[in-house]
XYZ file of C-alpha atoms in Angstrom:
229
model
C 0.000 0.000 0.000
C 1.311 3.448 -0.886
C 1.930 6.236 1.593
C -0.087 9.448 1.745
C 1.401 12.301 -0.238
C 2.393 15.477 1.652
C -0.574 17.849 1.900
C -3.122 15.185 1.006
C -6.405 15.060 2.889
C -9.562 12.994 2.509
C -11.376 16.172 1.458
C -8.859 17.016 -1.277
C -8.965 13.449 -2.565
C -12.771 13.572 -2.624
C -12.622 16.671 -4.815
C -10.208 14.919 -7.170
C -12.462 11.869 -7.416
C -15.590 13.940 -8.115
C -13.837 15.661 -11.023
C -12.596 12.451 -12.663
C -13.439 11.698 -16.320
C -10.934 8.909 -17.020
C -13.285 6.247 -18.405
C -15.647 6.720 -21.351
C -18.344 4.140 -20.612
C -19.075 5.122 -16.985
C -18.872 8.845 -17.785
C -21.491 8.389 -20.514
C -23.718 6.179 -18.362
C -23.707 8.347 -15.245
C -24.541 11.448 -17.321
C -27.316 9.695 -19.259
C -28.902 8.221 -16.128
C -28.759 11.614 -14.396
C -30.399 13.218 -17.419
C -33.123 10.639 -18.059
C -33.780 9.647 -14.416
C -36.042 6.906 -13.119
C -39.739 7.758 -12.927
C -39.777 7.376 -9.133
C -37.059 10.041 -8.831
C -38.166 12.303 -11.684
C -38.353 15.377 -9.431
C -34.873 14.860 -7.965
C -31.596 16.268 -9.231
C -29.140 13.397 -9.739
C -25.532 13.658 -8.585
C -24.294 12.115 -11.851
C -20.576 12.243 -10.979
C -17.986 9.925 -9.400
C -18.765 9.183 -5.755
C -16.085 9.615 -3.057
C -15.904 7.697 0.210
C -17.881 8.673 3.283
C -17.300 8.477 7.015
C -14.869 9.106 9.844
C -11.331 10.067 8.666
C -9.996 8.462 11.856
C -11.859 5.214 11.219
C -10.432 1.880 12.265
C -13.071 0.031 10.217
C -13.094 0.547 6.438
C -15.704 -1.143 4.251
C -15.179 -1.349 0.485
C -18.000 -2.074 -1.948
C -18.191 -2.534 -5.705
C -19.441 0.727 -7.257
C -22.237 3.311 -6.985
C -25.678 2.090 -8.029
C -27.062 3.960 -11.045
C -30.145 5.154 -9.141
C -28.568 4.920 -5.686
C -25.286 6.710 -5.023
C -25.191 8.024 -8.596
C -28.422 9.819 -7.664
C -27.678 10.820 -4.061
C -23.935 11.459 -4.258
C -23.124 9.378 -1.186
C -21.846 5.828 -1.303
C -24.399 3.089 -0.468
C -27.121 5.720 -0.124
C -30.578 5.575 -1.643
C -30.753 1.870 -2.490
C -31.493 -1.438 -0.773
C -27.852 -2.455 -0.501
C -27.248 0.676 1.549
C -30.321 -0.063 3.668
C -28.768 -3.385 4.663
C -25.279 -2.010 5.220
C -26.168 1.031 7.320
C -28.689 -0.905 9.427
C -25.891 -3.332 10.276
C -23.468 -0.494 11.047
C -26.080 1.122 13.268
C -26.682 -2.128 15.145
C -22.919 -2.449 15.552
C -22.557 1.061 16.980
C -20.746 2.550 13.970
C -23.622 4.620 12.493
C -25.791 7.277 14.114
C -28.954 6.019 12.429
C -30.100 2.909 10.516
C -31.172 4.718 7.332
C -29.255 6.436 4.553
C -31.544 8.349 2.194
C -29.558 11.366 0.966
C -26.460 13.445 1.702
C -28.347 15.713 4.107
C -30.172 13.096 6.183
C -27.971 13.557 9.260
C -26.219 10.185 9.091
C -22.831 10.145 10.803
C -20.340 7.304 10.990
C -18.140 6.835 14.035
C -14.878 4.851 13.676
C -16.074 3.610 10.261
C -15.537 4.677 6.661
C -17.348 3.364 3.575
C -15.943 3.496 0.053
C -15.854 1.540 -3.220
C -13.440 -0.071 -5.637
C -15.011 1.790 -8.589
C -16.357 5.342 -8.298
C -18.852 5.575 -11.178
C -21.925 3.450 -11.870
C -20.675 0.917 -14.457
C -22.850 -0.337 -17.337
C -24.575 -3.556 -16.306
C -22.981 -3.145 -12.867
C -19.877 -4.781 -14.354
C -16.826 -2.524 -14.604
C -14.226 -3.545 -17.165
C -10.736 -4.483 -15.946
C -9.361 -1.229 -17.378
C -11.998 0.765 -15.497
C -11.175 -1.035 -12.267
C -7.472 -0.309 -12.790
C -8.183 3.362 -13.500
C -10.006 3.716 -10.163
C -7.514 1.741 -8.088
C -5.157 4.671 -7.366
C -8.052 6.437 -5.626
C -8.549 3.475 -3.293
C -4.790 3.338 -2.711
C -4.648 7.013 -1.770
C -7.747 6.726 0.394
C -6.353 3.832 2.409
C -3.050 5.654 2.801
C -4.921 8.624 4.275
C -6.992 6.393 6.566
C -3.964 5.690 8.685
C -5.848 4.271 11.664
C -7.592 1.539 9.647
C -7.273 -1.793 11.441
C -9.973 -3.857 9.711
C -10.792 -3.741 6.002
C -14.054 -5.405 4.953
C -14.353 -6.385 1.289
C -18.028 -6.376 0.303
C -17.922 -8.801 -2.606
C -15.278 -10.490 -4.713
C -14.469 -7.482 -6.890
C -13.805 -5.300 -3.844
C -11.642 -8.098 -2.466
C -9.595 -8.239 -5.672
C -9.127 -4.460 -5.561
C -7.980 -4.547 -1.939
C -5.693 -7.495 -2.617
C -4.059 -5.545 -5.451
C -3.612 -2.451 -3.288
C -2.227 -4.497 -0.395
C 0.008 -6.625 -2.627
C -1.498 -9.961 -1.537
C 0.359 -12.721 -3.394
C -0.847 -15.393 -3.481
C -4.381 -14.152 -2.902
C -6.517 -16.469 -0.753
C -9.801 -17.470 -2.369
C -12.750 -15.171 -1.647
C -15.432 -16.538 0.667
C -17.787 -15.065 3.217
C -16.002 -14.737 6.546
C -12.528 -15.445 5.151
C -9.901 -13.446 7.044
C -6.493 -12.423 5.730
C -3.746 -10.929 7.876
C -2.185 -7.851 6.302
C 0.613 -7.284 8.790
C 0.938 -4.477 11.271
C -2.058 -5.764 13.212
C -4.421 -5.207 10.283
C -6.964 -7.744 8.984
C -8.984 -8.030 5.782
C -12.399 -9.722 6.141
C -14.396 -10.980 3.149
C -18.169 -10.503 3.150
C -20.826 -11.170 0.551
C -22.053 -7.920 -0.986
C -25.447 -6.761 0.375
C -26.901 -6.716 -3.143
C -30.525 -7.660 -3.733
C -29.305 -10.751 -5.557
C -27.641 -11.935 -2.340
C -30.139 -10.667 0.230
C -33.303 -11.745 -1.612
C -31.976 -15.281 -2.069
C -30.721 -15.618 1.501
C -27.114 -15.991 0.427
C -26.440 -13.088 2.779
C -28.602 -12.705 5.878
C -28.673 -9.904 8.425
C -27.183 -12.292 10.971
C -24.254 -13.014 8.620
C -23.630 -9.314 8.047
C -23.924 -8.587 11.766
C -21.353 -11.305 12.471
C -18.845 -9.583 10.168
C -19.423 -6.253 11.921
C -19.119 -7.891 15.352
C -15.925 -9.657 14.303
C -14.551 -6.340 13.060
C -15.328 -4.745 16.409
C -13.553 -7.572 18.227
C -10.437 -7.280 16.042
C -10.343 -3.516 16.566
C -10.532 -4.027 20.318
C -7.522 -6.354 20.198
C -5.372 -4.141 18.009
C -2.410 -2.353 19.610
């Protein structure tokens, strides 16, 4: 993992991310979705830009997802906000004592995270929710810089296999253990990476991921943080 550059802050990095136009497909999609909008959100102004991370800059728990949802974070401008995946995630963080409230509707809803930070491997809503390898690689330096600035991070939670691959690349994991829910990987320096199924509707509707399973990951994260030096 790289080191933070002199003068860098989470806020400055967020500004850099929001202004990014590196990849053609996501840039076109996010703009088109923001212009056309879904009928249910016709009266809302979409964010329609890359989405930075959100949370406590001093966080010891960092959760990394896949990418903004086209009508979720791409609409609201805050990661995991305005969709059912975010409903699951923030309810779990609230139950675990990391979030001030169990709901995440928009950027001005009063939600605050304590000792937790939420971000993503890819910052724009990708077509078909499947970012190309080149698009993933283009976003990876942002995750690298973010983790370097989150210097107190003790536990990294990968929400899904793609987030796990991104974190493994940033952390230089070779060989990379196989992804599986609950798999833990030591990163050195008292840090741990935990794998968790993504709280997507595909996983939650089918029971592949239950609230109890997600709660167990949050509880395990809390326990590891408590043990850290």
